[in-house]
Amino acid sequence: MKSFRMTWTQSAVIASTAFWLSACGGSDSSLPQLTAATPGAFSGDCATLATSLTGLGNTVITSATTVPAGLVSNVQTAEHCRVVGKMNERVSAVDGSTYYIGFEVRLPKAWNGRFYYQANGGTDGAIGTASGALGGGPITTALSQGFAVLSSDAGHQVQTTPFFGIDPQARLDYGYNAVGQLTPMAKNLIKGVYGKSPDRSYLGGCSNGGRHALVAATRYADMYDGIIAGAPGYNLPKAAVAQLWGVQQYATVATGTVTTVATAAGVTSTVALPDVSTAFTPTELSMVSAKMLAKCDALDGATDNWVGDVAACQSAFSVANDIPTCTAGRDGACLTSAQKTVLTNVHVGARNSSGAALYSSFPYDVGIKGTSSSGWASWKFANSTGVGRDPGATAFIFTSPPQTNTTTFTGLPYALNFNFDTDAPKIFSTSGLYTESAMSFMTPPNPTDMSKLRDRGAKLLAYHGVSDPVFSFNDTVNLFQGLNAANRGDATAFARLFPIPGMNHCSGGPAVDQFDVISPLVKWVESGIAPTSINASARGTGTNSISALINAEVPTQWAPNRTRPLCPWPQVPRYNGTGDMDAAANFSCKS
């Protein structure tokens, strides 16, 4: 906890020093200013694009249809053309499967001259609706603003299993190559439709999409002018290993069992294994959250059922002192000594037997009580034991050579038997056909060297829920500390991070998780106006008639539409001392 607090404080000093240095002749004024995009006219008929588009390389357009005005990703969107296709189709010589990079491009009839690459999440494998929606309950999309938007499956066509990792090329497509292949093709396609290439190009996504974004910021900095990296799991293989480490921690305090199929020495049998979801009950996690809130609520200057100064909370809150220790049975009002040890270990971060860190630490934050699919319990217990997430991804995509048994592989036994001394290093390994390690093809080549992006006048805007249970917010802070160090102490001229207290993985939790990051980025890239804060709102009961846009985890003590400023790290939103505590206008971003 102490080290986390120190990194925030030290960085605040660095940022302050850098401000004065920049005032003497550095920062924004020394970087190129990109010009604004200008609109273009849609030419021809959508129905004929499948046959009329040429010069797209090894690409086949399979359909082109007109989509009438209406809701797309729950946002009102004007009429546009939807083009679907695939490129680089092949049959794998390794697993015999057919692979291609599938995509869709949505082309507004009223185009604003911009291109947006929508980087999708998870292990990809499906073409998400190409709208460019971000934030918990999107209030806008790139498509609704007039961008031409592309979405892809990143080079494989199955979303529920990670078995594509057996094919070496599919690994590379998923890691970085699909973006490199699709981007020039999409720009040529756009030129064929509008008569000109995009004036400005943007790429954004959350989770694995945030990882794609940071990879693009380094590998493809010459192709993009603005990058949005949400919950950027840029060390995704390490994070997956940390999830497996967590499973082994939870198993030590699990009270229930689950029946599953396991294979050992070639023999498959049904076994009872620890049910890690019983390690901490929802009531216990809510209690832990309440203890954090009681200790840290007022640290931002307002007692408002919200912890705005998460950095200060790391020093104020103590698992040992602030959480009651059970003296009898578990009743939800306390944790056992063993549970407190596990909770501490999980936040300190994954280690091997010698104590070496395998991934970053996690901050303590009130969003630990999150119960949605993006919440703490879902990621720590369910996703960390399922074939389609961390165990399967580690076994088939991130390990070299990969597992090959796709028939009887099950996630929980793999996680419980994972060896952090001998198995974890395999994410850095190469082997035979697998000439790039997972930590090569999945991560930015040199994450703190974004000089090409910077020197073009391009910008990076990152956001991250502080209660993200799978991709540590601390890891993103580490990245931005590195960016600062690589840029004479201050990278804010081209790269800014916006923490979201209470927010879980990309959305949810007791948080203001509805916001627009696209418009501030465009203003920064094309007008040189850097975002000093971003307005965010809660989306509690009654704020929208569309149930999918309601966050049931908004505390009842809040106004359902509470607003707060998202502040550029290391600043935090502090109450001004007067006015409505549910209104962002009464908070200011300060160190």
XYZ file of C-alpha atoms in Angstrom:
591
model
C 0.000 0.000 0.000
C 2.786 2.398 0.879
C 4.532 2.037 -2.466
C 1.318 2.837 -4.337
C 0.800 6.002 -2.308
C 4.378 7.081 -2.892
C 4.162 6.643 -6.649
C 1.111 8.910 -6.865
C 2.702 11.564 -4.625
C 6.069 11.460 -6.313
C 4.428 11.737 -9.712
C 2.452 14.760 -8.567
C 5.752 16.460 -7.703
C 7.213 15.443 -11.063
C 4.168 16.767 -12.884
C 4.333 20.051 -10.979
C 8.020 20.468 -11.759
C 7.403 19.626 -15.398
C 4.664 22.252 -15.560
C 7.129 24.968 -14.665
C 9.660 23.582 -17.103
C 7.048 23.550 -19.871
C 6.083 27.127 -19.041
C 9.650 28.049 -19.950
C 9.366 26.733 -23.479
C 8.393 23.056 -23.745
C 5.245 20.942 -23.711
C 2.388 21.525 -26.195
C 3.903 24.464 -28.047
C 6.846 22.351 -29.172
C 4.708 19.666 -30.844
C 3.113 19.808 -34.311
C -0.546 20.813 -34.463
C -2.640 18.594 -36.717
C -5.297 20.223 -38.846
C -9.001 19.524 -38.453
C -10.847 16.990 -40.571
C -13.273 18.225 -43.224
C -16.482 16.444 -44.289
C -16.777 14.322 -47.403
C -19.697 13.303 -49.602
C -20.918 9.718 -49.900
C -20.744 8.723 -53.553
C -22.585 5.948 -55.356
C -25.075 3.422 -54.060
C -24.485 1.290 -50.958
C -25.936 -1.767 -52.702
C -23.257 -1.656 -55.421
C -20.228 -1.267 -53.165
C -19.666 -5.013 -52.927
C -18.780 -5.083 -56.622
C -17.535 -1.554 -57.241
C -14.818 -1.281 -54.565
C -11.354 -2.156 -55.890
C -7.738 -1.953 -54.776
C -8.354 -3.531 -51.375
C -5.683 -6.223 -51.550
C -6.504 -9.753 -50.493
C -10.007 -8.706 -49.449
C -13.493 -9.915 -50.321
C -16.562 -7.760 -49.695
C -19.376 -10.163 -48.843
C -22.231 -7.696 -48.395
C -23.123 -4.023 -48.465
C -26.477 -2.840 -47.109
C -28.141 0.414 -46.107
C -28.980 0.773 -42.411
C -31.820 3.245 -41.778
C -31.678 5.881 -39.052
C -32.320 4.455 -35.596
C -30.629 3.147 -32.472
C -27.164 1.618 -32.913
C -25.462 0.594 -29.660
C -28.393 2.328 -27.920
C -27.490 5.697 -29.452
C -29.566 7.444 -32.113
C -27.639 7.181 -35.372
C -28.260 8.539 -38.868
C -28.631 6.394 -41.993
C -25.417 4.717 -43.062
C -23.987 1.897 -45.154
C -22.755 -1.347 -43.571
C -20.027 -3.144 -45.511
C -18.979 -6.643 -44.399
C -15.926 -8.529 -45.641
C -12.915 -10.672 -44.929
C -9.255 -10.594 -45.849
C -6.294 -12.960 -45.965
C -8.411 -16.130 -45.944
C -6.288 -19.261 -45.487
C -6.314 -22.845 -44.231
C -3.948 -23.463 -41.333
C -1.241 -26.036 -41.896
C -1.079 -26.478 -38.110
C -4.659 -27.166 -37.014
C -6.460 -27.471 -40.375
C -8.937 -24.698 -39.584
C -9.912 -21.910 -41.957
C -8.948 -18.438 -40.802
C -9.455 -14.921 -42.108
C -9.664 -11.405 -40.713
C -13.370 -10.615 -40.669
C -14.599 -7.034 -40.476
C -17.438 -4.608 -40.940
C -17.193 -0.931 -41.828
C -20.073 1.461 -41.223
C -20.055 4.453 -43.539
C -22.223 7.495 -42.700
C -24.036 9.192 -45.543
C -23.002 12.429 -43.784
C -19.288 11.792 -43.162
C -17.148 14.043 -40.962
C -13.870 13.115 -42.672
C -12.672 10.863 -39.843
C -11.925 7.122 -39.490
C -12.327 5.207 -36.235
C -10.938 1.706 -35.671
C -13.027 0.023 -32.965
C -10.734 -2.346 -31.071
C -12.797 -5.076 -29.438
C -12.323 -6.940 -26.172
C -11.875 -10.405 -24.722
C -10.118 -12.824 -27.025
C -11.878 -11.176 -29.997
C -13.292 -13.779 -32.426
C -16.473 -11.836 -33.192
C -17.188 -8.681 -35.172
C -18.806 -6.257 -32.756
C -21.224 -3.633 -34.043
C -18.984 -0.993 -35.605
C -20.275 2.012 -33.701
C -17.276 3.125 -31.642
C -19.180 3.112 -28.345
C -17.203 3.623 -25.120
C -18.078 4.195 -21.477
C -20.465 2.252 -19.293
C -23.654 3.549 -20.873
C -22.608 5.300 -24.064
C -23.997 8.795 -24.539
C -22.406 9.074 -27.958
C -20.558 6.921 -30.484
C -18.030 7.627 -33.182
C -20.590 6.528 -35.770
C -23.302 8.843 -34.473
C -20.797 11.709 -34.680
C -20.164 10.960 -38.360
C -16.996 8.830 -38.266
C -16.519 5.902 -40.636
C -16.072 3.027 -38.161
C -14.422 -0.382 -38.551
C -14.798 -3.420 -36.267
C -13.070 -6.787 -36.678
C -12.702 -10.272 -35.220
C -8.878 -9.869 -35.148
C -8.267 -12.853 -37.391
C -10.245 -15.774 -35.955
C -13.914 -16.643 -35.914
C -14.659 -18.268 -32.532
C -15.211 -16.075 -29.483
C -15.960 -18.657 -26.787
C -12.782 -20.723 -26.915
C -9.078 -19.797 -27.184
C -8.067 -22.766 -29.306
C -7.083 -20.534 -32.230
C -3.845 -20.015 -30.291
C -2.603 -23.328 -31.653
C -2.192 -21.594 -35.032
C 0.905 -19.323 -34.944
C -0.432 -16.789 -37.465
C -3.759 -16.487 -35.644
C -1.790 -15.561 -32.533
C -0.006 -12.764 -34.367
C -3.206 -11.517 -36.008
C -4.879 -11.355 -32.606
C -1.893 -9.654 -31.016
C -1.153 -6.948 -33.575
C -1.218 -7.990 -37.221
C -4.975 -7.622 -37.821
C -4.752 -3.909 -37.038
C -1.754 -3.552 -39.336
C -3.544 -5.347 -42.183
C -6.981 -3.768 -41.791
C -5.968 -0.141 -41.368
C -4.597 0.580 -44.888
C -7.383 -1.519 -46.423
C -10.060 0.427 -44.554
C -8.554 3.760 -45.552
C -8.540 2.684 -49.200
C -12.141 1.515 -48.877
C -13.131 4.873 -47.410
C -11.349 6.671 -50.231
C -13.291 4.576 -52.750
C -16.584 5.605 -51.161
C -15.975 9.273 -50.376
C -13.374 10.188 -52.969
C -10.721 10.986 -50.378
C -8.858 9.260 -47.581
C -9.687 10.114 -43.972
C -8.222 13.401 -42.861
C -7.851 12.094 -39.326
C -7.739 8.540 -37.996
C -8.554 7.354 -34.483
C -8.433 4.002 -32.701
C -10.101 3.155 -29.414
C -11.214 0.305 -27.223
C -11.469 -0.995 -23.666
C -9.935 -4.059 -21.991
C -8.222 -6.073 -24.743
C -9.366 -3.185 -26.928
C -7.318 -0.891 -24.689
C -4.385 -3.236 -25.198
C -4.900 -3.010 -28.964
C -4.887 0.769 -28.533
C -1.510 0.877 -26.771
C -0.039 -1.569 -29.283
C -1.238 0.766 -32.054
C 0.274 3.750 -30.243
C 3.687 2.117 -30.624
C 3.558 -0.216 -33.648
C 1.239 1.879 -35.810
C 1.856 5.424 -34.608
C 2.183 6.595 -38.207
C -1.360 5.380 -38.992
C -3.324 7.025 -36.157
C -3.724 10.583 -34.921
C -5.664 9.855 -31.740
C -5.725 6.799 -29.486
C -8.264 5.957 -26.747
C -7.045 3.257 -24.352
C -9.681 2.130 -21.848
C -8.638 -0.250 -19.049
C -5.557 -0.990 -21.160
C -4.423 -4.519 -20.369
C -1.137 -3.986 -22.147
C 0.476 -6.724 -20.020
C -2.415 -9.090 -20.715
C -0.442 -12.370 -20.482
C 0.894 -11.313 -17.084
C -2.599 -10.344 -15.942
C -3.894 -13.771 -16.986
C -1.168 -15.468 -14.974
C -2.088 -13.270 -12.002
C -5.687 -14.446 -12.303
C -4.524 -18.050 -11.974
C -2.429 -17.085 -8.955
C -5.561 -15.600 -7.438
C -7.459 -18.868 -7.966
C -4.885 -20.695 -5.893
C -5.196 -18.045 -3.181
C -8.999 -18.247 -3.048
C -8.904 -22.041 -2.969
C -7.233 -21.879 0.460
C -10.304 -20.228 2.020
C -13.082 -21.688 -0.147
C -15.851 -23.327 1.865
C -17.592 -25.163 -0.968
C -16.671 -27.544 -3.751
C -17.545 -27.834 -7.414
C -17.577 -31.000 -9.499
C -15.568 -30.876 -12.696
C -13.733 -33.084 -15.157
C -9.968 -33.353 -14.836
C -7.323 -35.255 -16.774
C -4.168 -36.555 -15.114
C -1.641 -39.017 -16.571
C -3.956 -39.546 -19.518
C -6.890 -40.554 -17.304
C -10.037 -38.396 -17.282
C -12.212 -38.456 -14.167
C -14.802 -36.444 -12.283
C -13.381 -34.694 -9.234
C -14.533 -32.292 -6.535
C -12.416 -29.127 -6.428
C -12.602 -25.942 -4.352
C -15.383 -23.589 -5.408
C -13.398 -20.360 -5.354
C -16.588 -18.273 -5.464
C -17.127 -19.265 -1.823
C -13.851 -17.653 -0.755
C -15.626 -14.319 -0.234
C -19.390 -13.923 -0.192
C -21.132 -10.865 -1.704
C -22.006 -9.785 1.845
C -18.376 -9.984 2.915
C -17.190 -7.970 -0.087
C -19.857 -5.344 0.588
C -18.618 -5.156 4.173
C -15.022 -4.645 3.002
C -16.212 -1.888 0.666
C -18.120 -0.211 3.489
C -15.026 -0.251 5.723
C -13.000 1.426 2.961
C -15.732 4.017 2.498
C -15.871 4.780 6.209
C -12.116 5.310 6.312
C -11.670 7.225 3.055
C -14.916 9.022 2.147
C -13.928 12.444 3.462
C -10.392 12.479 2.041
C -11.463 14.479 -1.037
C -13.126 17.164 1.110
C -16.677 15.818 0.969
C -18.523 13.123 2.905
C -20.639 12.006 -0.032
C -20.594 8.196 -0.059
C -17.796 8.246 -2.639
C -14.008 7.947 -2.441
C -12.541 10.501 -4.835
C -8.993 10.491 -3.471
C -8.116 6.857 -4.021
C -4.396 7.518 -3.635
C -4.843 8.858 -0.107
C -7.056 5.887 0.716
C -4.145 3.502 0.141
C -2.402 4.938 3.193
C -5.534 5.478 5.278
C -7.108 2.044 4.888
C -5.679 -1.101 6.465
C -6.972 -4.638 6.026
C -5.412 -5.605 9.347
C -6.865 -2.746 11.379
C -10.067 -1.697 9.633
C -11.700 -5.049 8.857
C -12.998 -6.994 11.888
C -11.489 -10.435 12.387
C -13.965 -13.247 12.902
C -13.767 -14.864 16.322
C -16.483 -17.402 15.574
C -18.052 -18.285 12.229
C -18.259 -16.228 9.033
C -21.367 -14.043 9.303
C -20.624 -11.352 6.724
C -19.600 -8.778 9.344
C -15.975 -9.928 9.554
C -13.249 -11.857 7.736
C -11.231 -14.746 9.085
C -7.494 -14.281 9.541
C -6.944 -16.523 6.514
C -9.353 -14.461 4.389
C -7.560 -11.258 5.376
C -4.263 -12.816 4.323
C -5.721 -13.809 0.945
C -7.270 -10.372 0.407
C -3.905 -8.752 1.153
C -2.008 -11.168 -1.084
C -4.346 -10.563 -4.028
C -3.897 -6.796 -3.731
C -0.126 -7.042 -3.285
C -0.033 -9.028 -6.531
C 1.046 -12.369 -7.953
C 4.416 -13.783 -6.910
C 6.455 -16.888 -7.621
C 7.979 -19.010 -4.872
C 10.998 -16.709 -4.566
C 8.769 -13.666 -4.081
C 9.425 -12.120 -7.493
C 6.483 -10.112 -8.837
C 4.680 -11.654 -11.816
C 2.258 -8.739 -12.308
C 1.389 -5.446 -10.690
C -0.323 -4.820 -7.368
C -3.968 -3.701 -7.198
C -5.277 -0.653 -5.304
C -7.884 -0.975 -2.566
C -11.104 0.603 -3.795
C -14.786 0.511 -2.843
C -15.753 -1.062 -6.176
C -14.639 -4.402 -4.742
C -18.311 -5.074 -3.999
C -19.211 -4.995 -7.718
C -21.604 -7.788 -8.675
C -22.112 -7.209 -12.407
C -20.361 -9.071 -15.219
C -17.652 -6.400 -15.090
C -17.290 -6.674 -11.323
C -14.711 -8.045 -8.923
C -16.396 -11.383 -8.169
C -17.122 -12.136 -11.817
C -13.522 -11.657 -12.888
C -11.790 -13.038 -9.812
C -13.903 -16.179 -9.517
C -15.756 -17.054 -12.736
C -13.497 -15.741 -15.512
C -10.370 -16.986 -13.761
C -11.636 -20.583 -13.914
C -13.354 -20.706 -17.315
C -11.976 -22.217 -20.498
C -12.800 -19.127 -22.545
C -10.921 -16.687 -20.333
C -7.747 -16.778 -18.276
C -6.932 -20.516 -18.007
C -7.685 -21.209 -21.656
C -5.999 -18.046 -22.894
C -2.874 -18.808 -20.874
C -2.772 -22.449 -21.999
C -3.476 -21.995 -25.711
C -2.570 -18.402 -26.654
C 0.076 -17.154 -24.224
C 2.137 -20.293 -23.574
C 4.779 -21.488 -26.065
C 4.349 -24.195 -27.115
C 0.598 -24.204 -26.420
C -1.579 -26.928 -24.983
C -3.057 -29.096 -27.740
C -5.810 -31.010 -25.928
C -8.939 -29.102 -26.901
C -11.293 -31.978 -26.050
C -10.997 -32.438 -22.295
C -9.309 -29.190 -21.239
C -11.056 -27.588 -18.258
C -10.182 -24.295 -16.620
C -10.294 -24.867 -12.872
C -7.905 -27.858 -12.745
C -5.480 -26.003 -15.014
C -5.580 -22.935 -12.757
C -5.126 -24.954 -9.566
C -2.161 -26.882 -10.997
C -0.424 -23.948 -12.695
C 3.195 -23.676 -11.556
C 4.341 -20.088 -11.150
C 8.016 -21.033 -11.189
C 7.997 -23.184 -14.331
C 4.772 -22.357 -16.224
C 4.642 -18.577 -15.813
C 7.946 -17.969 -17.685
C 6.472 -19.626 -20.791
C 4.675 -16.364 -21.667
C 8.171 -15.078 -22.512
C 9.156 -18.209 -24.462
C 9.354 -19.119 -28.128
C 9.252 -22.664 -29.450
C 9.468 -24.135 -32.934
C 6.627 -22.688 -35.038
C 5.922 -20.133 -32.305
C 8.655 -17.661 -33.138
C 7.210 -14.769 -31.107
C 6.471 -15.004 -27.417
C 3.175 -13.825 -25.988
C 4.961 -10.922 -24.320
C 6.164 -9.947 -27.786
C 3.010 -10.238 -29.883
C 0.550 -9.111 -27.190
C 2.310 -6.060 -25.779
C 3.610 -2.727 -27.096
C 7.204 -3.333 -28.254
C 8.481 -0.584 -25.957
C 5.488 0.812 -24.096
C 7.184 3.951 -22.808
C 8.602 4.945 -26.192
C 5.784 6.789 -27.935
C 8.082 9.316 -29.549
C 6.737 8.650 -33.043
C 3.180 9.304 -31.873
C 4.297 12.382 -29.948
C 6.410 13.864 -32.712
C 3.572 13.619 -35.242
C 1.321 15.701 -33.001
C -0.883 12.671 -32.237
C -2.431 12.135 -28.776
C -3.177 9.314 -26.337
C -6.109 9.502 -23.924
C -6.401 6.638 -21.437
C -9.039 5.935 -18.801
C -9.179 3.181 -16.216
C -11.545 2.107 -13.445
C -9.613 2.089 -10.191
C -11.589 -1.011 -9.103
C -10.742 -2.945 -12.254
C -10.378 -6.527 -10.986
C -8.400 -7.982 -13.913
C -6.176 -5.269 -15.409
C -4.599 -3.423 -12.532
C -4.971 0.335 -12.428
C -1.561 0.384 -10.731
C -0.055 -1.183 -13.851
C -1.442 1.667 -15.961
C -0.019 4.165 -13.466
C 3.340 2.429 -13.863
C 3.098 2.929 -17.631
C 2.369 6.627 -17.308
C 5.187 7.061 -14.822
C 7.433 5.504 -17.445
C 6.053 7.815 -20.125
C 6.781 10.792 -17.898
C 10.320 9.597 -17.263
C 10.899 9.112 -21.006
C 9.677 12.654 -21.707
C 11.787 14.746 -19.342
C 9.368 14.239 -16.496
C 6.145 15.185 -18.291
C 4.247 13.370 -21.048
C 1.007 15.324 -20.625
C 1.584 17.232 -23.850
C 0.473 14.097 -25.707
C -0.626 11.445 -23.181
C -3.089 11.693 -20.283
C -4.659 9.142 -17.941
C -8.091 9.618 -16.356
C -8.807 7.381 -13.325
C -12.437 6.517 -12.536
C -12.847 5.767 -8.822
C -15.178 2.885 -8.018
C -15.474 1.691 -11.610
C -14.907 -1.988 -12.342
C -13.684 -3.440 -15.638
C -14.630 -0.872 -18.311
C -17.952 -0.097 -16.578
C -20.088 -0.719 -13.518
C -19.467 -0.464 -9.810
C -20.369 2.471 -7.548
C -19.088 4.924 -10.114
C -19.827 7.691 -12.570
C -19.139 5.500 -15.583
C -21.009 7.321 -18.363
C -18.840 9.743 -20.316
C -17.664 10.848 -23.745
C -13.939 10.488 -24.409
C -14.179 10.763 -28.194
C -15.072 14.468 -28.359
C -12.310 15.601 -25.955
C -9.752 13.604 -27.916
C -10.817 15.112 -31.249
C -10.623 18.596 -29.742
C -7.151 17.817 -28.412
C -5.860 16.322 -31.667
C -7.388 18.797 -34.105
C -7.623 22.016 -32.090
C -4.783 21.658 -29.590
C -7.112 21.952 -26.568
C -5.958 19.388 -24.018
C -8.605 17.899 -21.704
C -8.201 19.242 -18.156
C -11.237 17.221 -16.982
C -13.970 15.052 -18.488
C -17.526 15.213 -17.226
C -18.951 11.846 -16.159
C -22.344 10.891 -14.815
C -23.945 8.052 -12.919
C -26.724 6.105 -14.604
C -28.849 5.015 -11.717
C -32.458 3.860 -11.710
C -34.717 6.218 -13.616
C -32.033 7.895 -15.721
C -32.891 5.955 -18.877
C -35.806 3.964 -20.245
C -33.387 1.429 -21.773
C -32.624 -1.108 -19.048
C -29.209 -1.952 -20.535
C -28.115 1.612 -19.854
C -28.930 1.479 -16.126
C -26.190 0.721 -13.606
C -27.895 -1.033 -10.700
C -24.777 -0.533 -8.563
C -25.190 3.240 -8.281
C -25.588 3.805 -4.503
C -29.061 4.766 -3.350
C -27.514 7.654 -1.374
C -26.540 9.335 -4.645
C -28.711 11.266 -7.020
C -29.163 8.689 -9.812
C -27.618 11.134 -12.299
C -24.770 12.322 -10.049
C -21.903 13.927 -11.968
C -18.203 14.201 -11.247
C -15.183 15.453 -13.158
C -12.740 12.780 -14.275
C -9.345 14.296 -13.565
C -6.027 13.737 -15.327
C -3.772 11.642 -13.100
C -2.293 12.384 -10.617
C -4.933 15.039 -9.871
C -8.112 14.060 -8.013
C -11.570 15.666 -7.863
C -11.858 17.719 -4.657
C -14.987 19.345 -3.282
C -14.897 23.137 -3.476
C -16.564 23.447 -0.073
C -20.012 24.638 -1.104
C -22.811 23.550 -3.384
C -24.592 20.358 -4.372
C -22.366 17.325 -3.778
C -24.056 15.519 -6.674
C -22.864 18.146 -9.187
C -19.496 18.052 -10.950
C -19.440 21.866 -11.053
C -18.738 21.915 -7.309
C -15.593 19.794 -7.614
C -12.196 20.792 -9.024
C -9.259 18.733 -10.241
C -6.377 19.300 -7.851
C -3.229 17.554 -6.645
